[in-house]
Amino acid sequence: MSETVPPGLAADSLTFEYELTPADIRSGLQGRTRAVRSARLQRVLLPVGYALFATALIAPNGPAGVELKDWIALAVGAVMVLLILVMPVVQARAFHKTARLQGRMRTTVDAGGLSGASAQSSQRMAWPLFGRYVERGDVFVLLSADKRGGCMSILPKRALAAPGDVDRLRALLDAHLARV
């Protein structure tokens, strides 16, 4: 006797619905930073470079020996470092404004890739468009094949309601993409 599998739960595909939240997008951006070497370097080297710059200005003569123009340079550098550190939050809010226009998404992941549909759009993306994926505690982040991961798709785990769906999605991704 063959077992009937409900739609969306076939062994070789998984279908789920969700709306992206700012937290999903922020987590996706953080996952991209983890996977993309240049993004990791930027988040580490800029603060370290600033600390070295500040030390080089202040150390020789102490804070009293620093001129006004140097304090201005230090302030500008501090603002740049702060912007780099809060950029994922700012980007997530901006991306969410666009994602919110899509509304509720229905995504299917199968042997051919991903397909998604909302009231506003539909698309099909084959596996060769993606080069790798990152798993975070709350999302899967699929990154484009270019080395900078310029495009990404975020799949929130909270949308996977059935027991074992996270493992099934992970297995589908592992079968087609490299995990970072």
Tab-separated table of C-alpha atoms in Angstrom:
chain	number	residue	atom	x	y	z
A	1	MET	CA	0.000	0.000	0.000
A	2	SER	CA	1.470	3.376	-0.976
A	3	GLU	CA	1.423	6.269	1.432
A	4	THR	CA	-0.125	9.538	0.316
A	5	VAL	CA	2.038	12.586	1.029
A	6	PRO	CA	0.191	15.899	1.513
A	7	PRO	CA	1.064	18.786	-0.882
A	8	GLY	CA	4.117	20.729	0.262
A	9	LEU	CA	5.504	17.709	2.111
A	10	ALA	CA	6.779	15.572	-0.768
A	11	ALA	CA	10.175	14.058	-0.073
A	12	ASP	CA	11.819	15.975	-2.909
A	13	SER	CA	10.145	19.363	-2.333
A	14	LEU	CA	9.066	21.637	0.466
A	15	THR	CA	6.492	24.428	0.267
A	16	PHE	CA	5.935	27.055	2.954
A	17	GLU	CA	4.519	30.551	3.431
A	18	TYR	CA	5.908	33.570	5.249
A	19	GLU	CA	6.348	37.327	5.317
A	20	LEU	CA	9.872	38.572	5.811
A	21	THR	CA	10.414	40.651	8.934
A	22	PRO	CA	13.190	43.168	9.608
A	23	ALA	CA	14.726	40.577	11.969
A	24	ASP	CA	14.770	37.973	9.159
A	25	ILE	CA	16.482	40.422	6.832
A	26	ARG	CA	18.988	41.534	9.487
A	27	SER	CA	19.835	37.898	10.185
A	28	GLY	CA	20.202	37.296	6.448
A	29	LEU	CA	22.585	40.221	6.103
A	30	GLN	CA	24.616	38.963	9.048
A	31	GLY	CA	24.757	35.543	7.404
A	32	ARG	CA	25.975	37.148	4.182
A	33	THR	CA	28.682	38.988	6.125
A	34	ARG	CA	29.805	35.686	7.608
A	35	ALA	CA	30.021	34.063	4.164
A	36	VAL	CA	31.601	36.890	2.159
A	37	ARG	CA	35.289	37.497	2.856
A	38	SER	CA	35.303	41.179	1.825
A	39	ALA	CA	32.326	41.915	4.101
A	40	ARG	CA	34.041	40.206	7.053
A	41	LEU	CA	37.252	42.133	6.416
A	42	GLN	CA	35.398	45.436	6.220
A	43	ARG	CA	33.661	44.868	9.558
A	44	VAL	CA	36.970	43.958	11.229
A	45	LEU	CA	39.586	46.086	9.472
A	46	LEU	CA	37.764	49.422	9.646
A	47	PRO	CA	37.427	49.440	13.460
A	48	VAL	CA	40.973	48.112	13.885
A	49	GLY	CA	42.321	50.684	11.426
A	50	TYR	CA	40.483	53.438	13.271
A	51	ALA	CA	41.899	52.302	16.626
A	52	LEU	CA	45.417	52.348	15.174
A	53	PHE	CA	44.830	55.784	13.615
A	54	ALA	CA	43.502	57.196	16.893
A	55	THR	CA	46.392	55.728	18.845
A	56	ALA	CA	48.921	57.184	16.385
A	57	LEU	CA	47.382	60.654	16.762
A	58	ILE	CA	46.961	60.663	20.521
A	59	ALA	CA	49.879	58.599	21.856
A	60	PRO	CA	52.875	60.815	20.968
A	61	ASN	CA	51.786	63.886	22.952
A	62	GLY	CA	48.697	62.734	24.858
A	63	PRO	CA	45.207	64.154	24.408
A	64	ALA	CA	46.373	67.691	25.243
A	65	GLY	CA	48.796	67.661	22.299
A	66	VAL	CA	46.151	66.841	19.689
A	67	GLU	CA	45.089	69.748	17.490
A	68	LEU	CA	41.492	70.616	16.603
A	69	LYS	CA	41.835	69.333	13.034
A	70	ASP	CA	42.977	65.969	14.402
A	71	TRP	CA	39.981	65.791	16.774
A	72	ILE	CA	37.740	66.446	13.771
A	73	ALA	CA	39.432	63.600	11.868
A	74	LEU	CA	38.958	61.322	14.887
A	75	ALA	CA	35.266	62.254	15.115
A	76	VAL	CA	34.693	61.598	11.400
A	77	GLY	CA	36.482	58.251	11.710
A	78	ALA	CA	34.366	57.304	14.736
A	79	VAL	CA	31.166	58.107	12.824
A	80	MET	CA	32.331	55.942	9.896
A	81	VAL	CA	33.050	53.000	12.211
A	82	LEU	CA	29.668	53.427	13.894
A	83	LEU	CA	27.919	53.484	10.506
A	84	ILE	CA	29.619	50.242	9.470
A	85	LEU	CA	28.558	48.591	12.726
A	86	VAL	CA	24.887	49.665	12.498
A	87	MET	CA	24.607	49.180	8.728
A	88	PRO	CA	22.830	45.784	8.968
A	89	VAL	CA	20.034	47.362	11.024
A	90	VAL	CA	19.645	50.287	8.607
A	91	GLN	CA	19.777	48.007	5.560
A	92	ALA	CA	17.263	45.584	7.075
A	93	ARG	CA	14.768	48.382	7.614
A	94	ALA	CA	15.244	49.657	4.065
A	95	PHE	CA	14.958	46.180	2.500
A	96	HIS	CA	11.902	45.424	4.632
A	97	LYS	CA	10.053	48.385	3.132
A	98	THR	CA	10.365	46.680	-0.259
A	99	ALA	CA	9.742	43.161	1.063
A	100	ARG	CA	6.594	44.374	2.811
A	101	LEU	CA	5.169	45.370	-0.586
A	102	GLN	CA	5.415	41.714	-1.664
A	103	GLY	CA	3.205	40.603	1.186
A	104	ARG	CA	2.913	36.940	2.028
A	105	MET	CA	5.285	34.720	0.017
A	106	ARG	CA	4.704	31.095	-0.918
A	107	THR	CA	8.036	29.411	-1.641
A	108	THR	CA	8.735	25.941	-2.969
A	109	VAL	CA	12.198	24.406	-2.792
A	110	ASP	CA	12.697	21.349	-4.987
A	111	ALA	CA	15.233	19.555	-7.178
A	112	GLY	CA	15.039	22.355	-9.763
A	113	GLY	CA	15.635	25.246	-7.371
A	114	LEU	CA	13.323	27.771	-5.729
A	115	SER	CA	10.037	29.174	-6.893
A	116	GLY	CA	8.210	31.909	-5.095
A	117	ALA	CA	4.942	33.691	-5.536
A	118	SER	CA	3.086	36.482	-3.830
A	119	ALA	CA	0.103	38.608	-4.759
A	120	GLN	CA	2.539	40.956	-6.516
A	121	SER	CA	5.025	38.676	-8.287
A	122	SER	CA	6.293	35.224	-9.081
A	123	GLN	CA	9.731	33.898	-9.939
A	124	ARG	CA	11.701	30.714	-10.493
A	125	MET	CA	15.389	30.500	-9.598
A	126	ALA	CA	17.416	27.457	-10.619
A	127	TRP	CA	20.214	26.143	-8.391
A	128	PRO	CA	23.049	27.489	-10.629
A	129	LEU	CA	22.022	31.044	-9.642
A	130	PHE	CA	23.153	30.272	-6.105
A	131	GLY	CA	26.712	29.460	-5.108
A	132	ARG	CA	26.327	28.644	-1.434
A	133	TYR	CA	24.132	29.009	1.595
A	134	VAL	CA	24.497	29.987	5.228
A	135	GLU	CA	22.406	28.608	8.045
A	136	ARG	CA	21.729	30.814	11.027
A	137	GLY	CA	19.603	30.079	14.062
A	138	ASP	CA	16.504	31.615	12.491
A	139	VAL	CA	17.033	31.665	8.709
A	140	PHE	CA	18.668	30.003	5.735
A	141	VAL	CA	20.439	32.509	3.474
A	142	LEU	CA	21.033	31.505	-0.157
A	143	LEU	CA	23.731	33.603	-1.808
A	144	SER	CA	24.306	34.228	-5.495
A	145	ALA	CA	27.237	32.508	-7.177
A	146	ASP	CA	29.377	35.659	-7.419
A	147	LYS	CA	32.129	35.951	-4.802
A	148	ARG	CA	30.471	38.923	-3.076
A	149	GLY	CA	27.096	37.192	-2.741
A	150	GLY	CA	25.466	40.240	-4.318
A	151	CYS	CA	22.000	38.679	-4.328
A	152	MET	CA	20.435	36.604	-1.607
A	153	SER	CA	17.251	34.792	-0.760
A	154	ILE	CA	16.211	34.531	2.873
A	155	LEU	CA	14.137	31.567	4.011
A	156	PRO	CA	12.918	31.967	7.617
A	157	LYS	CA	12.873	28.782	9.680
A	158	ARG	CA	9.751	29.945	11.544
A	159	ALA	CA	7.772	29.320	8.338
A	160	LEU	CA	8.621	25.614	8.520
A	161	ALA	CA	5.857	24.382	10.776
A	162	ALA	CA	5.933	20.598	10.401
A	163	PRO	CA	8.354	18.550	12.501
A	164	GLY	CA	11.456	17.746	10.510
A	165	ASP	CA	10.929	20.490	7.890
A	166	VAL	CA	14.118	22.321	8.899
A	167	ASP	CA	16.102	19.096	8.434
A	168	ARG	CA	14.373	18.429	5.110
A	169	LEU	CA	15.124	21.932	3.832
A	170	ARG	CA	18.736	21.616	4.984
A	171	ALA	CA	18.992	18.290	3.098
A	172	LEU	CA	17.594	19.867	-0.079
A	173	LEU	CA	20.056	22.750	0.177
A	174	ASP	CA	22.987	20.435	0.949
A	175	ALA	CA	22.143	18.375	-2.146
A	176	HIS	CA	22.520	21.412	-4.419
A	177	LEU	CA	24.674	24.040	-2.674
A	178	ALA	CA	27.799	24.311	-0.586
A	179	ARG	CA	27.192	25.212	3.040
A	180	VAL	CA	29.301	28.035	4.470
